[in-house]
Amino acid sequence: MSDRYTFCIEKKTLHFKVPAKTSRGEYTTRKICLIYLSDGERTGVGECAPLPDLSCDAMSDEKYESLLNAHCGNFCLTGEIDYDGMRDYPSMLFGLETAVLDIRGKKVDGRTLLFDTAFSRGEVGIPINGLVWMGNYEEMLQRIEEKLEKGFRCVKLKIGAIDFEKELDLVKRIRDRFSFHEVELRLDANGAFKYEEALYKLELLSQYAIHSIEQPIRAGQWAYMAELCRESPLPIALDEELIGVNDPETKRLMLNIIKPRYIILKPSLHGGMSGCREWIDLARDMGIGSWITSALESNIGLNAIAQFASSVYGDKIVMPQGLGTGQLFEDNIPMGLEIIGDRLRLTCRQ
């Protein structure tokens, strides 16, 4: 037993500079909870940021805070994270994992090494994709131009909000200017396609050398998704499909049935850092690729996810990760994260 830890929880609301549109709706604000964990000498902070109507642990604010307090209190009593008891609460688990790593991590040049990697030490950057949010045709075209001008060589387009023919034209415009050797294109449909039309749309998109498409149809249709993964001319990546699948055997079963080319991991949604490691290890054993992305966290969560990615994939990450969300908020929390070209770098904490 341990009585040396204490904690408090702070609620914050972040404001988007520009509304973030997905096929599920539009975000203008982002509610988060920050866990401050203290051992009497040092304080660690972690971010809990469930997404409404998407996270498996999304619930009323009152219930969420009550459960979070209980799990943090349990850690303070035992000095150990109850991983099995928190499996179904990934955003809470991620926040607590981060706070514990922060309080126990080595301090170097004003930063805390949650993981002792070259990225965490500020020696190298992590390649990231340039994220182009949904919007009307003109908005998306302008955002694509901006990402390319900034030096991004992997661009991810969220599609499914405007007419498909216009989205197809956007993809064509990029390919008219840049070959697949120059710019890697990723698409994220967020489950927007109907199963009956999905394969036809994937065939039309495939002529433009697309790296992959995330979640073409809505989650929970394992048989349909498995058929698409077999028949699609485009590599399919699973994202929302993984949400709420927290038991290791169910994870293995799902991957065996669907057999995607890639899985995309978000610690806040997919089991915290420990749950994501499970997913990645299972996928690797099956020859399935993966990468890690943020889920609209503040820089506190983004810092933890980036350091986690550098720990999982090593100091020489080649595949671009989805870690370019730190500049979305008007009132983000300074953490020394900086995008230089198409790489995320960590400098001294501000």
PDB file of C-alpha atoms in Angstrom, residues 7-294:
ATOM      1  CA  PHE A   7      -4.325  14.050  -6.937  1.00  0.00           C
ATOM      2  CA  CYS A   8      -6.668  16.744  -8.152  1.00  0.00           C
ATOM      3  CA  ILE A   9      -8.644  17.093 -11.385  1.00  0.00           C
ATOM      4  CA  GLU A  10      -9.057  20.284 -13.412  1.00  0.00           C
ATOM      5  CA  LYS A  11     -11.733  20.690 -16.078  1.00  0.00           C
ATOM      6  CA  LYS A  12     -10.929  22.825 -19.128  1.00  0.00           C
ATOM      7  CA  THR A  13     -12.646  23.793 -22.354  1.00  0.00           C
ATOM      8  CA  LEU A  14     -10.490  24.402 -25.424  1.00  0.00           C
ATOM      9  CA  HIS A  15     -11.692  26.436 -28.407  1.00  0.00           C
ATOM     10  CA  PHE A  16     -10.968  25.540 -32.028  1.00  0.00           C
ATOM     11  CA  LYS A  17      -9.533  28.264 -34.229  1.00  0.00           C
ATOM     12  CA  VAL A  18     -11.681  26.935 -37.071  1.00  0.00           C
ATOM     13  CA  PRO A  19     -14.569  24.458 -36.549  1.00  0.00           C
ATOM     14  CA  ALA A  20     -13.334  20.894 -37.037  1.00  0.00           C
ATOM     15  CA  LYS A  21     -15.737  19.090 -39.357  1.00  0.00           C
ATOM     16  CA  THR A  22     -16.087  15.319 -39.668  1.00  0.00           C
ATOM     17  CA  SER A  23     -18.759  13.130 -41.226  1.00  0.00           C
ATOM     18  CA  ARG A  24     -20.215  12.803 -37.717  1.00  0.00           C
ATOM     19  CA  GLY A  25     -20.567  16.505 -37.064  1.00  0.00           C
ATOM     20  CA  GLU A  26     -18.667  19.660 -36.212  1.00  0.00           C
ATOM     21  CA  TYR A  27     -16.530  20.530 -33.184  1.00  0.00           C
ATOM     22  CA  THR A  28     -16.115  24.132 -31.996  1.00  0.00           C
ATOM     23  CA  THR A  29     -14.987  23.375 -28.434  1.00  0.00           C
ATOM     24  CA  ARG A  30     -13.239  20.485 -26.705  1.00  0.00           C
ATOM     25  CA  LYS A  31     -13.780  19.496 -23.081  1.00  0.00           C
ATOM     26  CA  ILE A  32     -10.876  17.856 -21.273  1.00  0.00           C
ATOM     27  CA  CYS A  33      -9.959  16.848 -17.724  1.00  0.00           C
ATOM     28  CA  LEU A  34      -6.397  17.210 -16.455  1.00  0.00           C
ATOM     29  CA  ILE A  35      -5.146  14.886 -13.723  1.00  0.00           C
ATOM     30  CA  TYR A  36      -2.510  16.432 -11.454  1.00  0.00           C
ATOM     31  CA  LEU A  37      -0.725  13.703  -9.504  1.00  0.00           C
ATOM     32  CA  SER A  38       1.728  14.545  -6.706  1.00  0.00           C
ATOM     33  CA  ASP A  39       4.116  12.495  -4.588  1.00  0.00           C
ATOM     34  CA  GLY A  40       4.935  15.449  -2.342  1.00  0.00           C
ATOM     35  CA  GLU A  41       8.019  16.433  -4.323  1.00  0.00           C
ATOM     36  CA  ARG A  42       7.022  16.238  -7.970  1.00  0.00           C
ATOM     37  CA  THR A  43       3.780  16.744  -9.856  1.00  0.00           C
ATOM     38  CA  GLY A  44       2.760  14.901 -13.006  1.00  0.00           C
ATOM     39  CA  VAL A  45      -0.067  15.844 -15.337  1.00  0.00           C
ATOM     40  CA  GLY A  46      -2.136  13.720 -17.702  1.00  0.00           C
ATOM     41  CA  GLU A  47      -5.031  14.499 -20.031  1.00  0.00           C
ATOM     42  CA  CYS A  48      -8.370  12.710 -20.215  1.00  0.00           C
ATOM     43  CA  ALA A  49     -10.264  13.714 -23.356  1.00  0.00           C
ATOM     44  CA  PRO A  50     -13.179  11.484 -24.415  1.00  0.00           C
ATOM     45  CA  LEU A  51     -14.959  12.372 -27.647  1.00  0.00           C
ATOM     46  CA  PRO A  52     -18.757  12.671 -27.343  1.00  0.00           C
ATOM     47  CA  ASP A  53     -20.699  10.032 -29.299  1.00  0.00           C
ATOM     48  CA  LEU A  54     -17.469   8.250 -30.233  1.00  0.00           C
ATOM     49  CA  SER A  55     -15.423   7.202 -27.183  1.00  0.00           C
ATOM     50  CA  CYS A  56     -16.515   3.994 -25.482  1.00  0.00           C
ATOM     51  CA  ASP A  57     -16.203   5.850 -22.155  1.00  0.00           C
ATOM     52  CA  ALA A  58     -18.197   8.916 -23.213  1.00  0.00           C
ATOM     53  CA  MET A  59     -20.852   9.584 -20.555  1.00  0.00           C
ATOM     54  CA  SER A  60     -22.338  12.434 -18.562  1.00  0.00           C
ATOM     55  CA  ASP A  61     -19.819  14.839 -17.042  1.00  0.00           C
ATOM     56  CA  GLU A  62     -20.945  13.904 -13.528  1.00  0.00           C
ATOM     57  CA  LYS A  63     -20.521  10.158 -14.056  1.00  0.00           C
ATOM     58  CA  TYR A  64     -17.204  10.611 -15.848  1.00  0.00           C
ATOM     59  CA  GLU A  65     -15.749  12.744 -13.058  1.00  0.00           C
ATOM     60  CA  SER A  66     -16.993  10.307 -10.409  1.00  0.00           C
ATOM     61  CA  LEU A  67     -15.345   7.315 -12.109  1.00  0.00           C
ATOM     62  CA  LEU A  68     -12.158   9.241 -12.818  1.00  0.00           C
ATOM     63  CA  ASN A  69     -11.920  10.270  -9.172  1.00  0.00           C
ATOM     64  CA  ALA A  70     -12.412   6.647  -8.111  1.00  0.00           C
ATOM     65  CA  HIS A  71      -9.667   5.327 -10.408  1.00  0.00           C
ATOM     66  CA  CYS A  72      -7.236   8.081  -9.408  1.00  0.00           C
ATOM     67  CA  GLY A  73      -8.044   7.463  -5.739  1.00  0.00           C
ATOM     68  CA  ASN A  74      -7.367   3.770  -6.178  1.00  0.00           C
ATOM     69  CA  PHE A  75      -3.961   4.554  -7.678  1.00  0.00           C
ATOM     70  CA  CYS A  76      -3.120   6.844  -4.774  1.00  0.00           C
ATOM     71  CA  LEU A  77      -3.952   4.042  -2.329  1.00  0.00           C
ATOM     72  CA  THR A  78      -2.047   1.279  -4.109  1.00  0.00           C
ATOM     73  CA  GLY A  79       0.608   3.057  -6.149  1.00  0.00           C
ATOM     74  CA  GLU A  80      -0.414   0.863  -9.107  1.00  0.00           C
ATOM     75  CA  ILE A  81      -2.677   1.429 -12.126  1.00  0.00           C
ATOM     76  CA  ASP A  82      -5.559  -1.064 -12.267  1.00  0.00           C
ATOM     77  CA  TYR A  83      -5.163  -1.842 -15.981  1.00  0.00           C
ATOM     78  CA  ASP A  84      -7.820  -4.571 -16.071  1.00  0.00           C
ATOM     79  CA  GLY A  85     -10.317  -2.433 -14.174  1.00  0.00           C
ATOM     80  CA  MET A  86      -9.709   0.517 -16.513  1.00  0.00           C
ATOM     81  CA  ARG A  87      -9.810  -1.343 -19.848  1.00  0.00           C
ATOM     82  CA  ASP A  88     -13.252   0.003 -20.662  1.00  0.00           C
ATOM     83  CA  TYR A  89     -12.250   3.591 -19.822  1.00  0.00           C
ATOM     84  CA  PRO A  90      -9.426   4.309 -22.294  1.00  0.00           C
ATOM     85  CA  SER A  91      -9.408   8.106 -22.026  1.00  0.00           C
ATOM     86  CA  MET A  92      -9.170   7.874 -18.226  1.00  0.00           C
ATOM     87  CA  LEU A  93      -6.471   5.220 -18.451  1.00  0.00           C
ATOM     88  CA  PHE A  94      -4.454   7.305 -20.903  1.00  0.00           C
ATOM     89  CA  GLY A  95      -4.620  10.345 -18.630  1.00  0.00           C
ATOM     90  CA  LEU A  96      -3.561   8.381 -15.561  1.00  0.00           C
ATOM     91  CA  GLU A  97      -0.785   6.582 -17.457  1.00  0.00           C
ATOM     92  CA  THR A  98       0.550   9.953 -18.628  1.00  0.00           C
ATOM     93  CA  ALA A  99       0.454  11.512 -15.148  1.00  0.00           C
ATOM     94  CA  VAL A 100       2.331   8.533 -13.682  1.00  0.00           C
ATOM     95  CA  LEU A 101       4.968   8.632 -16.428  1.00  0.00           C
ATOM     96  CA  ASP A 102       5.297  12.393 -15.940  1.00  0.00           C
ATOM     97  CA  ILE A 103       5.883  12.129 -12.205  1.00  0.00           C
ATOM     98  CA  ARG A 104       8.367   9.281 -12.571  1.00  0.00           C
ATOM     99  CA  GLY A 105      10.120  10.393 -15.751  1.00  0.00           C
ATOM    100  CA  LYS A 106      13.651  11.733 -16.030  1.00  0.00           C
ATOM    101  CA  LYS A 107      14.022  15.506 -16.339  1.00  0.00           C
ATOM    102  CA  VAL A 108      16.352  16.685 -19.114  1.00  0.00           C
ATOM    103  CA  ASP A 109      16.782  20.330 -20.166  1.00  0.00           C
ATOM    104  CA  GLY A 110      13.419  21.424 -18.804  1.00  0.00           C
ATOM    105  CA  ARG A 111      11.420  18.561 -20.295  1.00  0.00           C
ATOM    106  CA  THR A 112      10.187  15.300 -18.836  1.00  0.00           C
ATOM    107  CA  LEU A 113      11.117  12.157 -20.701  1.00  0.00           C
ATOM    108  CA  LEU A 114       7.992  10.031 -20.472  1.00  0.00           C
ATOM    109  CA  PHE A 115      10.033   7.616 -22.587  1.00  0.00           C
ATOM    110  CA  ASP A 116      13.788   7.966 -23.034  1.00  0.00           C
ATOM    111  CA  THR A 117      13.983   8.271 -26.816  1.00  0.00           C
ATOM    112  CA  ALA A 118      15.782  10.500 -29.286  1.00  0.00           C
ATOM    113  CA  PHE A 119      12.510  12.357 -29.962  1.00  0.00           C
ATOM    114  CA  SER A 120      11.843  12.910 -26.252  1.00  0.00           C
ATOM    115  CA  ARG A 121      15.391  14.244 -25.831  1.00  0.00           C
ATOM    116  CA  GLY A 122      14.761  16.715 -28.654  1.00  0.00           C
ATOM    117  CA  GLU A 123      17.321  15.146 -30.981  1.00  0.00           C
ATOM    118  CA  VAL A 124      15.035  14.087 -33.850  1.00  0.00           C
ATOM    119  CA  GLY A 125      11.577  14.825 -35.196  1.00  0.00           C
ATOM    120  CA  ILE A 126       8.717  12.469 -36.022  1.00  0.00           C
ATOM    121  CA  PRO A 127       7.370  12.553 -39.600  1.00  0.00           C
ATOM    122  CA  ILE A 128       3.674  13.463 -39.610  1.00  0.00           C
ATOM    123  CA  ASN A 129       0.903  13.764 -42.158  1.00  0.00           C
ATOM    124  CA  GLY A 130      -0.686  17.099 -43.001  1.00  0.00           C
ATOM    125  CA  LEU A 131      -4.352  16.885 -41.987  1.00  0.00           C
ATOM    126  CA  VAL A 132      -6.929  18.502 -44.289  1.00  0.00           C
ATOM    127  CA  TRP A 133     -10.280  18.872 -42.551  1.00  0.00           C
ATOM    128  CA  MET A 134     -13.631  18.545 -44.244  1.00  0.00           C
ATOM    129  CA  GLY A 135     -15.094  21.691 -45.737  1.00  0.00           C
ATOM    130  CA  ASN A 136     -16.562  22.907 -48.968  1.00  0.00           C
ATOM    131  CA  TYR A 137     -14.609  22.370 -52.181  1.00  0.00           C
ATOM    132  CA  GLU A 138     -12.817  25.731 -52.127  1.00  0.00           C
ATOM    133  CA  GLU A 139     -11.877  25.412 -48.437  1.00  0.00           C
ATOM    134  CA  MET A 140     -10.423  21.944 -48.866  1.00  0.00           C
ATOM    135  CA  LEU A 141      -8.505  22.931 -51.986  1.00  0.00           C
ATOM    136  CA  GLN A 142      -6.980  25.905 -50.152  1.00  0.00           C
ATOM    137  CA  ARG A 143      -6.049  23.740 -47.149  1.00  0.00           C
ATOM    138  CA  ILE A 144      -4.380  21.183 -49.412  1.00  0.00           C
ATOM    139  CA  GLU A 145      -2.326  23.944 -51.053  1.00  0.00           C
ATOM    140  CA  GLU A 146      -1.276  25.251 -47.632  1.00  0.00           C
ATOM    141  CA  LYS A 147      -0.092  21.826 -46.460  1.00  0.00           C
ATOM    142  CA  LEU A 148       1.911  21.223 -49.614  1.00  0.00           C
ATOM    143  CA  GLU A 149       3.489  24.681 -49.423  1.00  0.00           C
ATOM    144  CA  LYS A 150       4.579  23.972 -45.849  1.00  0.00           C
ATOM    145  CA  GLY A 151       6.513  20.948 -47.033  1.00  0.00           C
ATOM    146  CA  PHE A 152       4.231  18.064 -46.118  1.00  0.00           C
ATOM    147  CA  ARG A 153       4.848  14.987 -48.232  1.00  0.00           C
ATOM    148  CA  CYS A 154       2.034  12.959 -46.711  1.00  0.00           C
ATOM    149  CA  VAL A 155      -1.426  14.519 -46.790  1.00  0.00           C
ATOM    150  CA  LYS A 156      -4.518  13.090 -45.136  1.00  0.00           C
ATOM    151  CA  LEU A 157      -7.933  14.183 -46.421  1.00  0.00           C
ATOM    152  CA  LYS A 158     -11.094  13.733 -44.416  1.00  0.00           C
ATOM    153  CA  ILE A 159     -13.833  12.936 -46.912  1.00  0.00           C
ATOM    154  CA  GLY A 160     -17.531  12.163 -46.807  1.00  0.00           C
ATOM    155  CA  ALA A 161     -18.982  15.604 -46.082  1.00  0.00           C
ATOM    156  CA  ILE A 162     -19.350  17.028 -49.587  1.00  0.00           C
ATOM    157  CA  ASP A 163     -20.350  15.557 -52.929  1.00  0.00           C
ATOM    158  CA  PHE A 164     -18.181  12.524 -53.711  1.00  0.00           C
ATOM    159  CA  GLU A 165     -17.490  13.724 -57.260  1.00  0.00           C
ATOM    160  CA  LYS A 166     -15.999  16.940 -55.879  1.00  0.00           C
ATOM    161  CA  GLU A 167     -13.870  14.977 -53.434  1.00  0.00           C
ATOM    162  CA  LEU A 168     -12.700  12.800 -56.294  1.00  0.00           C
ATOM    163  CA  ASP A 169     -11.763  15.941 -58.204  1.00  0.00           C
ATOM    164  CA  LEU A 170      -9.725  17.192 -55.230  1.00  0.00           C
ATOM    165  CA  VAL A 171      -7.759  13.955 -55.227  1.00  0.00           C
ATOM    166  CA  LYS A 172      -7.275  14.195 -58.993  1.00  0.00           C
ATOM    167  CA  ARG A 173      -5.957  17.771 -58.687  1.00  0.00           C
ATOM    168  CA  ILE A 174      -3.305  16.659 -56.228  1.00  0.00           C
ATOM    169  CA  ARG A 175      -2.231  13.802 -58.456  1.00  0.00           C
ATOM    170  CA  ASP A 176      -2.143  16.078 -61.502  1.00  0.00           C
ATOM    171  CA  ARG A 177       0.470  18.166 -59.681  1.00  0.00           C
ATOM    172  CA  PHE A 178       2.310  15.582 -57.598  1.00  0.00           C
ATOM    173  CA  SER A 179       3.106  11.939 -58.307  1.00  0.00           C
ATOM    174  CA  PHE A 180       2.800   9.310 -55.600  1.00  0.00           C
ATOM    175  CA  HIS A 181       6.602   9.467 -55.296  1.00  0.00           C
ATOM    176  CA  GLU A 182       6.296  13.123 -54.260  1.00  0.00           C
ATOM    177  CA  VAL A 183       3.143  13.130 -52.110  1.00  0.00           C
ATOM    178  CA  GLU A 184       1.581  10.238 -50.216  1.00  0.00           C
ATOM    179  CA  LEU A 185      -2.216  10.523 -50.029  1.00  0.00           C
ATOM    180  CA  ARG A 186      -4.271   9.096 -47.194  1.00  0.00           C
ATOM    181  CA  LEU A 187      -8.048   9.303 -46.969  1.00  0.00           C
ATOM    182  CA  ASP A 188     -10.336   9.084 -43.949  1.00  0.00           C
ATOM    183  CA  ALA A 189     -14.007   8.433 -44.626  1.00  0.00           C
ATOM    184  CA  ASN A 190     -15.019   8.153 -40.947  1.00  0.00           C
ATOM    185  CA  GLY A 191     -17.555   5.486 -41.953  1.00  0.00           C
ATOM    186  CA  ALA A 192     -19.335   7.790 -44.433  1.00  0.00           C
ATOM    187  CA  PHE A 193     -19.781   5.284 -47.294  1.00  0.00           C
ATOM    188  CA  LYS A 194     -22.753   2.950 -47.520  1.00  0.00           C
ATOM    189  CA  TYR A 195     -21.670  -0.657 -47.905  1.00  0.00           C
ATOM    190  CA  GLU A 196     -23.542  -1.008 -51.219  1.00  0.00           C
ATOM    191  CA  GLU A 197     -21.581   1.834 -52.819  1.00  0.00           C
ATOM    192  CA  ALA A 198     -18.254   1.500 -50.996  1.00  0.00           C
ATOM    193  CA  LEU A 199     -16.453  -0.827 -53.397  1.00  0.00           C
ATOM    194  CA  TYR A 200     -17.402   1.286 -56.419  1.00  0.00           C
ATOM    195  CA  LYS A 201     -16.078   4.425 -54.730  1.00  0.00           C
ATOM    196  CA  LEU A 202     -12.880   2.651 -53.672  1.00  0.00           C
ATOM    197  CA  GLU A 203     -12.330   1.558 -57.283  1.00  0.00           C
ATOM    198  CA  LEU A 204     -12.721   5.143 -58.520  1.00  0.00           C
ATOM    199  CA  LEU A 205     -10.276   6.404 -55.893  1.00  0.00           C
ATOM    200  CA  SER A 206      -7.747   3.659 -56.594  1.00  0.00           C
ATOM    201  CA  GLN A 207      -6.689   5.214 -59.920  1.00  0.00           C
ATOM    202  CA  TYR A 208      -4.959   8.011 -57.966  1.00  0.00           C
ATOM    203  CA  ALA A 209      -2.371   5.932 -56.084  1.00  0.00           C
ATOM    204  CA  ILE A 210      -3.915   6.297 -52.621  1.00  0.00           C
ATOM    205  CA  HIS A 211      -1.825   4.982 -49.716  1.00  0.00           C
ATOM    206  CA  SER A 212      -4.858   3.879 -47.687  1.00  0.00           C
ATOM    207  CA  ILE A 213      -8.404   4.761 -46.680  1.00  0.00           C
ATOM    208  CA  GLU A 214      -9.583   4.730 -43.084  1.00  0.00           C
ATOM    209  CA  GLN A 215     -12.912   3.249 -42.093  1.00  0.00           C
ATOM    210  CA  PRO A 216     -14.815   3.413 -45.411  1.00  0.00           C
ATOM    211  CA  ILE A 217     -18.031   2.089 -43.811  1.00  0.00           C
ATOM    212  CA  ARG A 218     -19.346   2.541 -40.293  1.00  0.00           C
ATOM    213  CA  ALA A 219     -17.952   0.376 -37.519  1.00  0.00           C
ATOM    214  CA  GLY A 220     -19.574  -2.817 -36.254  1.00  0.00           C
ATOM    215  CA  GLN A 221     -20.088  -4.514 -39.643  1.00  0.00           C
ATOM    216  CA  TRP A 222     -17.297  -7.077 -39.403  1.00  0.00           C
ATOM    217  CA  ALA A 223     -18.496  -9.280 -42.254  1.00  0.00           C
ATOM    218  CA  TYR A 224     -18.964  -6.354 -44.647  1.00  0.00           C
ATOM    219  CA  MET A 225     -15.637  -4.821 -43.648  1.00  0.00           C
ATOM    220  CA  ALA A 226     -13.885  -8.165 -44.124  1.00  0.00           C
ATOM    221  CA  GLU A 227     -15.343  -8.424 -47.626  1.00  0.00           C
ATOM    222  CA  LEU A 228     -14.194  -4.901 -48.471  1.00  0.00           C
ATOM    223  CA  CYS A 229     -10.687  -5.661 -47.203  1.00  0.00           C
ATOM    224  CA  ARG A 230     -10.609  -8.722 -49.483  1.00  0.00           C
ATOM    225  CA  GLU A 231     -11.989  -6.983 -52.562  1.00  0.00           C
ATOM    226  CA  SER A 232     -10.796  -3.388 -52.270  1.00  0.00           C
ATOM    227  CA  PRO A 233      -8.112  -2.166 -54.696  1.00  0.00           C
ATOM    228  CA  LEU A 234      -7.121   0.272 -51.924  1.00  0.00           C
ATOM    229  CA  PRO A 235      -5.514  -0.748 -48.617  1.00  0.00           C
ATOM    230  CA  ILE A 236      -8.043  -0.325 -45.804  1.00  0.00           C
ATOM    231  CA  ALA A 237      -7.149   0.904 -42.320  1.00  0.00           C
ATOM    232  CA  LEU A 238      -9.338   0.418 -39.254  1.00  0.00           C
ATOM    233  CA  ASP A 239      -9.902   3.223 -36.773  1.00  0.00           C
ATOM    234  CA  GLU A 240     -13.407   3.540 -35.281  1.00  0.00           C
ATOM    235  CA  GLU A 241     -13.729  -0.235 -35.686  1.00  0.00           C
ATOM    236  CA  LEU A 242     -11.295  -0.668 -32.796  1.00  0.00           C
ATOM    237  CA  ILE A 243     -13.232   1.495 -30.323  1.00  0.00           C
ATOM    238  CA  GLY A 244     -14.729  -0.509 -27.469  1.00  0.00           C
ATOM    239  CA  VAL A 245     -12.847  -3.680 -28.402  1.00  0.00           C
ATOM    240  CA  ASN A 246     -10.778  -3.847 -25.242  1.00  0.00           C
ATOM    241  CA  ASP A 247     -10.392  -7.555 -24.496  1.00  0.00           C
ATOM    242  CA  PRO A 248      -7.198  -9.086 -25.988  1.00  0.00           C
ATOM    243  CA  GLU A 249      -8.954 -12.183 -27.342  1.00  0.00           C
ATOM    244  CA  THR A 250     -11.686 -10.109 -28.993  1.00  0.00           C
ATOM    245  CA  LYS A 251      -8.985  -7.920 -30.543  1.00  0.00           C
ATOM    246  CA  ARG A 252      -7.305 -10.994 -31.999  1.00  0.00           C
ATOM    247  CA  LEU A 253     -10.634 -12.374 -33.254  1.00  0.00           C
ATOM    248  CA  MET A 254     -11.577  -9.123 -34.983  1.00  0.00           C
ATOM    249  CA  LEU A 255      -8.235  -8.778 -36.746  1.00  0.00           C
ATOM    250  CA  ASN A 256      -8.416 -12.422 -37.849  1.00  0.00           C
ATOM    251  CA  ILE A 257     -11.886 -11.925 -39.317  1.00  0.00           C
ATOM    252  CA  ILE A 258     -11.442  -8.533 -41.004  1.00  0.00           C
ATOM    253  CA  LYS A 259      -7.746  -8.757 -41.957  1.00  0.00           C
ATOM    254  CA  PRO A 260      -7.147  -5.047 -42.612  1.00  0.00           C
ATOM    255  CA  ARG A 261      -3.907  -3.775 -44.121  1.00  0.00           C
ATOM    256  CA  TYR A 262      -3.442  -1.257 -41.286  1.00  0.00           C
ATOM    257  CA  ILE A 263      -4.810  -0.259 -37.906  1.00  0.00           C
ATOM    258  CA  ILE A 264      -4.653   3.290 -36.568  1.00  0.00           C
ATOM    259  CA  LEU A 265      -4.230   3.749 -32.838  1.00  0.00           C
ATOM    260  CA  LYS A 266      -5.409   6.614 -30.649  1.00  0.00           C
ATOM    261  CA  PRO A 267      -4.565   6.027 -26.964  1.00  0.00           C
ATOM    262  CA  SER A 268      -7.566   8.080 -25.776  1.00  0.00           C
ATOM    263  CA  LEU A 269      -9.905   5.817 -27.765  1.00  0.00           C
ATOM    264  CA  HIS A 270      -8.156   2.478 -28.050  1.00  0.00           C
ATOM    265  CA  GLY A 271      -7.159   1.409 -24.574  1.00  0.00           C
ATOM    266  CA  GLY A 272      -4.623   3.936 -23.363  1.00  0.00           C
ATOM    267  CA  MET A 273      -0.962   3.318 -24.077  1.00  0.00           C
ATOM    268  CA  SER A 274      -1.106  -0.212 -22.700  1.00  0.00           C
ATOM    269  CA  GLY A 275      -4.097  -1.139 -24.862  1.00  0.00           C
ATOM    270  CA  CYS A 276      -2.458   0.339 -27.959  1.00  0.00           C
ATOM    271  CA  ARG A 277       0.656  -1.741 -27.336  1.00  0.00           C
ATOM    272  CA  GLU A 278      -1.576  -4.819 -27.276  1.00  0.00           C
ATOM    273  CA  TRP A 279      -3.143  -3.837 -30.606  1.00  0.00           C
ATOM    274  CA  ILE A 280       0.234  -3.121 -32.204  1.00  0.00           C
ATOM    275  CA  ASP A 281       1.794  -6.390 -31.012  1.00  0.00           C
ATOM    276  CA  LEU A 282      -1.185  -8.438 -32.214  1.00  0.00           C
ATOM    277  CA  ALA A 283      -1.207  -6.663 -35.580  1.00  0.00           C
ATOM    278  CA  ARG A 284       2.538  -7.106 -36.044  1.00  0.00           C
ATOM    279  CA  ASP A 285       2.192 -10.844 -35.442  1.00  0.00           C
ATOM    280  CA  MET A 286      -0.429 -10.962 -38.223  1.00  0.00           C
ATOM    281  CA  GLY A 287       1.533  -8.857 -40.701  1.00  0.00           C
ATOM    282  CA  ILE A 288      -0.776  -5.845 -40.237  1.00  0.00           C
ATOM    283  CA  GLY A 289       0.805  -2.388 -40.231  1.00  0.00           C
ATOM    284  CA  SER A 290      -0.044   0.422 -37.829  1.00  0.00           C
ATOM    285  CA  TRP A 291       0.528   4.037 -36.966  1.00  0.00           C
ATOM    286  CA  ILE A 292      -0.453   6.288 -34.089  1.00  0.00           C
ATOM    287  CA  THR A 293      -2.521   9.465 -34.130  1.00  0.00           C
ATOM    288  CA  SER A 294      -3.884  11.994 -31.689  1.00  0.00           C
TER     289      SER A 294
END
